[in-house]
PDB file of C-alpha atoms in Angstrom:
ATOM      1  CA  MET A   1     135.755 117.078 279.155  1.00 43.00           C
ATOM      2  CA  LEU A   2     134.975 120.698 279.575  1.00 47.00           C
ATOM      3  CA  ALA A   3     137.772 123.033 280.733  1.00 53.00           C
ATOM      4  CA  PRO A   4     136.970 124.341 284.304  1.00 53.00           C
ATOM      5  CA  GLU A   5     136.001 127.647 283.265  1.00 59.00           C
ATOM      6  CA  ASN A   6     133.406 126.173 280.804  1.00 60.00           C
ATOM      7  CA  ARG A   7     131.740 123.877 283.193  1.00 64.00           C
ATOM      8  CA  THR A   8     128.218 124.468 284.435  1.00 67.00           C
ATOM      9  CA  LEU A   9     127.965 125.689 288.018  1.00 68.00           C
ATOM     10  CA  ASP A  10     126.789 123.012 290.478  1.00 77.00           C
ATOM     11  CA  LEU A  11     123.702 123.765 292.669  1.00 66.00           C
ATOM     12  CA  ASP A  12     125.755 125.003 295.742  1.00 89.00           C
ATOM     13  CA  GLU A  13     127.590 127.658 293.411  1.00 90.00           C
ATOM     14  CA  THR A  14     124.321 128.588 291.587  1.00 92.00           C
ATOM     15  CA  ALA A  15     122.705 129.210 295.065  1.00 93.00           C
ATOM     16  CA  ILE A  16     125.607 131.435 296.011  1.00 94.00           C
ATOM     17  CA  VAL A  17     125.626 133.542 292.976  1.00 94.00           C
ATOM     18  CA  ASP A  18     121.830 133.835 293.051  1.00 95.00           C
ATOM     19  CA  GLU A  19     121.900 134.902 296.649  1.00 95.00           C
ATOM     20  CA  ALA A  20     124.599 137.567 296.106  1.00 96.00           C
ATOM     21  CA  ILE A  21     122.446 138.913 293.266  1.00 97.00           C
ATOM     22  CA  THR A  22     119.115 138.641 295.025  1.00 96.00           C
ATOM     23  CA  SER A  23     120.137 140.008 298.282  1.00 96.00           C
ATOM     24  CA  ARG A  24     121.669 143.144 296.759  1.00 97.00           C
ATOM     25  CA  ARG A  25     119.583 146.136 297.546  1.00 97.00           C
ATOM     26  CA  SER A  26     119.880 149.890 298.225  1.00 98.00           C
ATOM     27  CA  VAL A  27     120.765 150.207 301.940  1.00 98.00           C
ATOM     28  CA  ARG A  28     120.270 153.791 303.259  1.00 97.00           C
ATOM     29  CA  ALA A  29     121.857 153.542 306.750  1.00 97.00           C
ATOM     30  CA  PHE A  30     125.390 152.121 307.484  1.00 98.00           C
ATOM     31  CA  LEU A  31     127.292 151.341 310.353  1.00 98.00           C
ATOM     32  CA  PRO A  32     130.601 153.515 310.978  1.00 97.00           C
ATOM     33  CA  ASP A  33     132.874 150.305 310.759  1.00 98.00           C
ATOM     34  CA  PRO A  34     135.536 150.915 308.423  1.00 98.00           C
ATOM     35  CA  VAL A  35     136.163 148.793 305.163  1.00 98.00           C
ATOM     36  CA  ASP A  36     139.858 148.099 304.620  1.00 97.00           C
ATOM     37  CA  GLU A  37     141.387 149.251 301.270  1.00 98.00           C
ATOM     38  CA  ALA A  38     142.361 145.706 300.373  1.00 98.00           C
ATOM     39  CA  THR A  39     138.762 144.652 300.362  1.00 98.00           C
ATOM     40  CA  ILE A  40     137.786 147.794 298.232  1.00 98.00           C
ATOM     41  CA  ARG A  41     140.501 147.065 295.870  1.00 98.00           C
ATOM     42  CA  ALA A  42     139.435 143.314 295.508  1.00 98.00           C
ATOM     43  CA  ILE A  43     135.773 144.263 294.786  1.00 98.00           C
ATOM     44  CA  LEU A  44     136.899 146.884 292.172  1.00 98.00           C
ATOM     45  CA  GLU A  45     139.127 144.182 290.726  1.00 98.00           C
ATOM     46  CA  VAL A  46     136.515 141.627 290.307  1.00 98.00           C
ATOM     47  CA  ALA A  47     134.089 144.267 288.977  1.00 98.00           C
ATOM     48  CA  ALA A  48     136.448 145.286 286.319  1.00 98.00           C
ATOM     49  CA  ARG A  49     135.791 141.879 284.585  1.00 98.00           C
ATOM     50  CA  ALA A  50     132.572 143.337 283.334  1.00 98.00           C
ATOM     51  CA  PRO A  51     132.249 143.212 279.512  1.00 98.00           C
ATOM     52  CA  SER A  52     132.715 146.358 277.394  1.00 98.00           C
ATOM     53  CA  GLY A  53     132.635 146.878 273.789  1.00 98.00           C
ATOM     54  CA  THR A  54     136.246 146.295 272.222  1.00 98.00           C
ATOM     55  CA  ASN A  55     137.351 146.005 275.864  1.00 98.00           C
ATOM     56  CA  MET A  56     137.401 149.826 276.241  1.00 98.00           C
ATOM     57  CA  GLN A  57     136.584 149.723 279.869  1.00 98.00           C
ATOM     58  CA  PRO A  58     135.173 153.150 280.244  1.00 98.00           C
ATOM     59  CA  TRP A  59     134.963 153.191 283.956  1.00 98.00           C
ATOM     60  CA  ARG A  60     136.761 155.758 286.292  1.00 98.00           C
ATOM     61  CA  VAL A  61     136.371 155.496 290.113  1.00 98.00           C
ATOM     62  CA  TYR A  62     137.086 157.983 292.773  1.00 98.00           C
ATOM     63  CA  VAL A  63     137.164 156.093 296.198  1.00 98.00           C
ATOM     64  CA  THR A  64     136.763 158.569 299.123  1.00 98.00           C
ATOM     65  CA  THR A  65     136.736 158.008 302.961  1.00 98.00           C
ATOM     66  CA  GLY A  66     137.150 160.161 305.949  1.00 98.00           C
ATOM     67  CA  GLU A  67     137.920 163.913 305.513  1.00 98.00           C
ATOM     68  CA  THR A  68     137.663 163.827 301.644  1.00 98.00           C
ATOM     69  CA  LYS A  69     134.106 162.024 301.843  1.00 98.00           C
ATOM     70  CA  ALA A  70     132.957 164.799 304.367  1.00 98.00           C
ATOM     71  CA  ARG A  71     134.164 167.627 302.036  1.00 98.00           C
ATOM     72  CA  ILE A  72     132.053 166.207 299.296  1.00 98.00           C
ATOM     73  CA  ALA A  73     128.946 166.344 301.529  1.00 98.00           C
ATOM     74  CA  ASP A  74     129.802 169.867 302.732  1.00 98.00           C
ATOM     75  CA  ALA A  75     130.326 171.188 299.223  1.00 98.00           C
ATOM     76  CA  ILE A  76     126.893 169.945 298.179  1.00 97.00           C
ATOM     77  CA  LEU A  77     124.883 170.652 301.231  1.00 97.00           C
ATOM     78  CA  ASN A  78     126.267 174.188 301.654  1.00 96.00           C
ATOM     79  CA  SER A  79     125.733 174.861 297.835  1.00 96.00           C
ATOM     80  CA  GLY A  80     122.381 176.347 298.435  1.00 94.00           C
ATOM     81  CA  ILE A  81     121.001 174.291 295.541  1.00 93.00           C
ATOM     82  CA  ARG A  82     117.966 172.105 296.583  1.00 89.00           C
ATOM     83  CA  ALA A  83     117.610 168.711 294.858  1.00 85.00           C
ATOM     84  CA  GLU A  84     114.451 169.997 293.226  1.00 85.00           C
ATOM     85  CA  LYS A  85     116.398 172.881 291.764  1.00 88.00           C
ATOM     86  CA  ALA A  86     119.445 170.953 290.755  1.00 92.00           C
ATOM     87  CA  LYS A  87     120.146 170.855 287.097  1.00 93.00           C
ATOM     88  CA  TRP A  88     120.825 167.692 285.156  1.00 96.00           C
ATOM     89  CA  ASP A  89     122.925 169.457 282.576  1.00 96.00           C
ATOM     90  CA  GLU A  90     125.465 166.595 281.849  1.00 97.00           C
ATOM     91  CA  TYR A  91     122.960 163.865 281.189  1.00 97.00           C
ATOM     92  CA  LYS A  92     119.346 162.975 281.823  1.00 95.00           C
ATOM     93  CA  TYR A  93     118.630 160.129 284.175  1.00 95.00           C
ATOM     94  CA  TYR A  94     114.719 160.324 284.111  1.00 95.00           C
ATOM     95  CA  PRO A  95     112.256 161.134 281.302  1.00 95.00           C
ATOM     96  CA  GLU A  96     111.062 164.588 281.089  1.00 94.00           C
ATOM     97  CA  GLN A  97     107.587 163.424 281.843  1.00 96.00           C
ATOM     98  CA  PHE A  98     106.910 160.148 283.547  1.00 96.00           C
ATOM     99  CA  PHE A  99     104.335 157.561 282.126  1.00 97.00           C
ATOM    100  CA  GLU A 100     103.047 154.149 283.113  1.00 97.00           C
ATOM    101  CA  PRO A 101     104.082 151.753 284.183  1.00 96.00           C
ATOM    102  CA  TYR A 102     107.194 153.675 285.227  1.00 96.00           C
ATOM    103  CA  TYR A 103     105.250 156.333 287.131  1.00 96.00           C
ATOM    104  CA  GLY A 104     103.448 153.906 289.288  1.00 96.00           C
ATOM    105  CA  ARG A 105     106.548 152.112 290.261  1.00 95.00           C
ATOM    106  CA  ARG A 106     108.366 155.212 290.987  1.00 95.00           C
ATOM    107  CA  ARG A 107     105.596 156.305 293.320  1.00 94.00           C
ATOM    108  CA  ALA A 108     105.170 153.053 294.995  1.00 94.00           C
ATOM    109  CA  VAL A 109     109.011 152.803 296.213  1.00 94.00           C
ATOM    110  CA  GLY A 110     108.771 156.436 297.173  1.00 92.00           C
ATOM    111  CA  PHE A 111     105.718 155.777 299.537  1.00 91.00           C
ATOM    112  CA  ALA A 112     107.244 152.706 300.832  1.00 94.00           C
ATOM    113  CA  LEU A 113     110.459 154.283 301.895  1.00 94.00           C
ATOM    114  CA  TYR A 114     108.801 157.221 303.519  1.00 91.00           C
ATOM    115  CA  GLY A 115     106.230 154.875 305.066  1.00 92.00           C
ATOM    116  CA  HIS A 116     109.197 152.936 306.683  1.00 94.00           C
ATOM    117  CA  LEU A 117     110.446 156.185 307.946  1.00 93.00           C
ATOM    118  CA  GLY A 118     107.182 157.676 309.155  1.00 94.00           C
ATOM    119  CA  ILE A 119     107.415 160.418 306.848  1.00 93.00           C
ATOM    120  CA  GLY A 120     104.014 161.788 305.623  1.00 91.00           C
ATOM    121  CA  LYS A 121     103.403 163.146 302.138  1.00 83.00           C
ATOM    122  CA  ARG A 122     103.131 166.639 303.365  1.00 87.00           C
ATOM    123  CA  ASP A 123     106.178 166.393 305.427  1.00 91.00           C
ATOM    124  CA  VAL A 124     108.488 168.285 302.936  1.00 91.00           C
ATOM    125  CA  ASP A 125     111.183 169.174 305.368  1.00 91.00           C
ATOM    126  CA  GLN A 126     111.407 165.512 306.444  1.00 93.00           C
ATOM    127  CA  MET A 127     111.600 164.350 302.930  1.00 90.00           C
ATOM    128  CA  ARG A 128     114.310 166.920 302.075  1.00 92.00           C
ATOM    129  CA  ALA A 129     116.488 165.764 305.073  1.00 92.00           C
ATOM    130  CA  GLN A 130     116.018 162.131 304.054  1.00 94.00           C
ATOM    131  CA  HIS A 131     117.151 163.019 300.322  1.00 94.00           C
ATOM    132  CA  ASP A 132     120.161 165.092 301.733  1.00 95.00           C
ATOM    133  CA  ARG A 133     121.310 161.810 303.370  1.00 96.00           C
ATOM    134  CA  ASN A 134     122.529 160.807 300.034  1.00 96.00           C
ATOM    135  CA  PHE A 135     125.167 163.359 300.146  1.00 97.00           C
ATOM    136  CA  THR A 136     126.708 161.885 303.328  1.00 98.00           C
ATOM    137  CA  PHE A 137     126.590 158.517 301.476  1.00 98.00           C
ATOM    138  CA  PHE A 138     124.023 157.468 304.246  1.00 98.00           C
ATOM    139  CA  ASP A 139     126.888 157.540 306.834  1.00 98.00           C
ATOM    140  CA  ALA A 140     128.629 154.613 304.944  1.00 98.00           C
ATOM    141  CA  PRO A 141     132.554 154.634 305.574  1.00 98.00           C
ATOM    142  CA  VAL A 142     133.192 154.483 301.855  1.00 98.00           C
ATOM    143  CA  GLY A 143     131.720 156.686 299.118  1.00 98.00           C
ATOM    144  CA  MET A 144     132.535 156.196 295.529  1.00 98.00           C
ATOM    145  CA  ILE A 145     132.180 158.689 292.752  1.00 98.00           C
ATOM    146  CA  PHE A 146     132.109 157.305 289.210  1.00 99.00           C
ATOM    147  CA  THR A 147     132.841 159.180 286.010  1.00 98.00           C
ATOM    148  CA  ILE A 148     133.139 158.502 282.222  1.00 98.00           C
ATOM    149  CA  ASP A 149     134.798 160.438 279.514  1.00 98.00           C
ATOM    150  CA  ARG A 150     132.180 162.597 277.782  1.00 98.00           C
ATOM    151  CA  ARG A 151     133.378 161.674 274.419  1.00 98.00           C
ATOM    152  CA  LEU A 152     132.168 158.208 274.731  1.00 98.00           C
ATOM    153  CA  ASN A 153     128.681 157.083 273.605  1.00 98.00           C
ATOM    154  CA  GLN A 154     125.687 155.248 274.708  1.00 97.00           C
ATOM    155  CA  GLY A 155     127.311 151.780 274.197  1.00 98.00           C
ATOM    156  CA  SER A 156     129.857 152.698 276.980  1.00 98.00           C
ATOM    157  CA  TRP A 157     127.234 153.709 279.333  1.00 98.00           C
ATOM    158  CA  ILE A 158     125.580 150.343 278.875  1.00 98.00           C
ATOM    159  CA  ASP A 159     129.134 148.770 279.731  1.00 98.00           C
ATOM    160  CA  TYR A 160     129.219 150.942 282.761  1.00 98.00           C
ATOM    161  CA  GLY A 161     126.049 149.695 284.135  1.00 98.00           C
ATOM    162  CA  MET A 162     127.343 146.102 284.067  1.00 98.00           C
ATOM    163  CA  PHE A 163     130.471 147.325 285.857  1.00 98.00           C
ATOM    164  CA  LEU A 164     128.339 149.024 288.777  1.00 98.00           C
ATOM    165  CA  GLN A 165     126.270 145.866 289.207  1.00 98.00           C
ATOM    166  CA  ASN A 166     129.439 143.787 289.530  1.00 98.00           C
ATOM    167  CA  ILE A 167     130.606 146.048 292.309  1.00 98.00           C
ATOM    168  CA  MET A 168     127.413 145.709 294.124  1.00 98.00           C
ATOM    169  CA  VAL A 169     127.254 141.786 293.758  1.00 98.00           C
ATOM    170  CA  ALA A 170     130.959 141.424 294.771  1.00 98.00           C
ATOM    171  CA  ALA A 171     130.294 143.555 297.815  1.00 98.00           C
ATOM    172  CA  ARG A 172     127.440 141.147 298.839  1.00 97.00           C
ATOM    173  CA  GLY A 173     129.960 138.236 298.372  1.00 96.00           C
ATOM    174  CA  ARG A 174     131.884 139.796 301.152  1.00 97.00           C
ATOM    175  CA  GLY A 175     129.072 140.579 303.505  1.00 97.00           C
ATOM    176  CA  LEU A 176     128.857 144.335 302.466  1.00 98.00           C
ATOM    177  CA  HIS A 177     126.018 146.404 301.307  1.00 98.00           C
ATOM    178  CA  THR A 178     126.011 149.228 298.622  1.00 98.00           C
ATOM    179  CA  CYS A 179     123.579 152.123 297.602  1.00 98.00           C
ATOM    180  CA  PRO A 180     123.939 153.386 294.073  1.00 98.00           C
ATOM    181  CA  GLN A 181     123.154 157.105 293.944  1.00 98.00           C
ATOM    182  CA  ALA A 182     122.339 159.152 290.688  1.00 97.00           C
ATOM    183  CA  ALA A 183     121.698 162.071 293.084  1.00 97.00           C
ATOM    184  CA  PHE A 184     125.358 163.207 292.850  1.00 98.00           C
ATOM    185  CA  ALA A 185     125.264 163.692 289.146  1.00 98.00           C
ATOM    186  CA  PRO A 186     123.594 167.085 289.193  1.00 97.00           C
ATOM    187  CA  TYR A 187     126.259 168.440 291.737  1.00 98.00           C
ATOM    188  CA  HIS A 188     129.236 167.788 289.588  1.00 98.00           C
ATOM    189  CA  ARG A 189     130.486 171.376 289.914  1.00 97.00           C
ATOM    190  CA  GLN A 190     130.766 170.926 293.622  1.00 98.00           C
ATOM    191  CA  ILE A 191     132.420 167.466 293.536  1.00 98.00           C
ATOM    192  CA  ARG A 192     135.052 168.309 290.952  1.00 98.00           C
ATOM    193  CA  PRO A 193     137.129 170.692 292.767  1.00 98.00           C
ATOM    194  CA  VAL A 194     137.318 168.237 295.722  1.00 98.00           C
ATOM    195  CA  LEU A 195     138.363 165.149 293.780  1.00 98.00           C
ATOM    196  CA  ASP A 196     140.121 167.041 290.985  1.00 98.00           C
ATOM    197  CA  ILE A 197     138.013 165.617 288.309  1.00 98.00           C
ATOM    198  CA  PRO A 198     138.890 166.841 284.762  1.00 98.00           C
ATOM    199  CA  ASP A 199     136.331 168.614 282.688  1.00 97.00           C
ATOM    200  CA  GLU A 200     136.305 166.000 280.023  1.00 98.00           C
ATOM    201  CA  GLU A 201     134.757 163.501 282.554  1.00 98.00           C
ATOM    202  CA  ILE A 202     131.051 163.388 283.361  1.00 98.00           C
ATOM    203  CA  VAL A 203     129.919 162.388 286.920  1.00 98.00           C
ATOM    204  CA  VAL A 204     127.693 159.464 286.388  1.00 98.00           C
ATOM    205  CA  CYS A 205     126.746 158.594 289.908  1.00 98.00           C
ATOM    206  CA  GLY A 206     127.889 157.778 293.549  1.00 98.00           C
ATOM    207  CA  MET A 207     127.820 154.657 295.527  1.00 98.00           C
ATOM    208  CA  ALA A 208     127.849 154.088 299.211  1.00 98.00           C
ATOM    209  CA  LEU A 209     129.698 150.865 300.496  1.00 98.00           C
ATOM    210  CA  GLY A 210     129.718 149.581 304.012  1.00 98.00           C
ATOM    211  CA  TYR A 211     128.114 147.349 306.552  1.00 98.00           C
ATOM    212  CA  GLU A 212     124.244 147.747 306.990  1.00 98.00           C
ATOM    213  CA  ASP A 213     122.788 149.226 310.105  1.00 97.00           C
ATOM    214  CA  VAL A 214     120.037 146.559 310.665  1.00 97.00           C
ATOM    215  CA  THR A 215     118.384 148.723 313.472  1.00 97.00           C
ATOM    216  CA  LYS A 216     117.388 151.574 310.926  1.00 96.00           C
ATOM    217  CA  PRO A 217     113.807 151.197 309.647  1.00 95.00           C
ATOM    218  CA  GLU A 218     114.657 152.328 306.155  1.00 96.00           C
ATOM    219  CA  ASN A 219     116.593 149.215 305.814  1.00 96.00           C
ATOM    220  CA  ASP A 220     113.424 147.069 306.226  1.00 95.00           C
ATOM    221  CA  LEU A 221     112.249 148.191 302.768  1.00 95.00           C
ATOM    222  CA  ARG A 222     112.178 145.541 300.118  1.00 96.00           C
ATOM    223  CA  THR A 223     111.139 146.599 296.600  1.00 96.00           C
ATOM    224  CA  GLU A 224     108.837 144.549 294.390  1.00 95.00           C
ATOM    225  CA  ARG A 225     109.813 143.395 290.883  1.00 96.00           C
ATOM    226  CA  ALA A 226     107.162 143.088 288.262  1.00 96.00           C
ATOM    227  CA  PRO A 227     106.082 139.554 287.072  1.00 97.00           C
ATOM    228  CA  GLN A 228     107.923 138.202 284.025  1.00 97.00           C
ATOM    229  CA  ASP A 229     104.583 138.351 282.125  1.00 96.00           C
ATOM    230  CA  GLU A 230     104.914 142.007 281.987  1.00 96.00           C
ATOM    231  CA  TRP A 231     108.281 142.211 280.363  1.00 97.00           C
ATOM    232  CA  VAL A 232     109.347 138.900 278.787  1.00 98.00           C
ATOM    233  CA  LYS A 233     108.000 137.481 275.558  1.00 96.00           C
ATOM    234  CA  PHE A 234     109.053 133.974 274.326  1.00 97.00           C
ATOM    235  CA  SER A 235     108.634 133.057 270.761  1.00 95.00           C
TER     236      SER A 235
END
C-alpha cells in the first residue's frame, strides 16, 4: 500500500487543485479589506515548499502594508521617471525586439485590458494612469516585493518562478487574489531605501495580494491560452 504522500489524488482533490490553478489571474482592482498576518505567513510557508536546486531557496520577500506600502508608491510616482523611460538595468524581462507569436499575444492582452476600461489606443494619459496603478499595488491591502541575491544564476531564477506561482495558487485556496508585477523592477533605486534592501539583492518583481473588487471592469478580463498543438510535441 502506498504511503499517503505517494497516493494519487482522488477526483475531488484533483478538482480543488485544478480550480486553484485555473482561477488564478492577474487582478487589477482590490477591496480595502485587510488580510491578517497569519494568513500571509501561511501562504508564504506553503509557497516555500517550491523546489530549488540543492534546496538553496533563493527567495527573499518584503511584505508591506499601510504606511510602508504607501511610501513605496510615493517614491516611485514622485520620482519623475515615466514607465517608458525607466531603465531595466538589473535584468531584462522582455526581449529587445518583440517577435511572433509573442508580439501578437502581448498586443492582444493590452487591447483587451484597455478595452474593458474604455481606454482608446490614443488615450495616452489614461494608459499611463492605469499603468501607474501598479505602484499602489492596485489598492490591494498587501504589497510584496521580491528580491534575489545578484550572485545567483539563471537556475535560481527558474526556482524563483515556481515559488511565485505557489504563492498565487496558495492565495486562491484562501479566497484571495494576486497580481504579479514586474513593473517594480526598474524602480529598485526608489524602493531600496524604503525597505532597506541591500545592494547585493536584485528586485525581481512585486505582487499585490488581497480580495478582488468584482465591481471593477478590469477584473472581467480573462486572458486566452494558446492551444496545445502550438507548444506541445509528443514523440
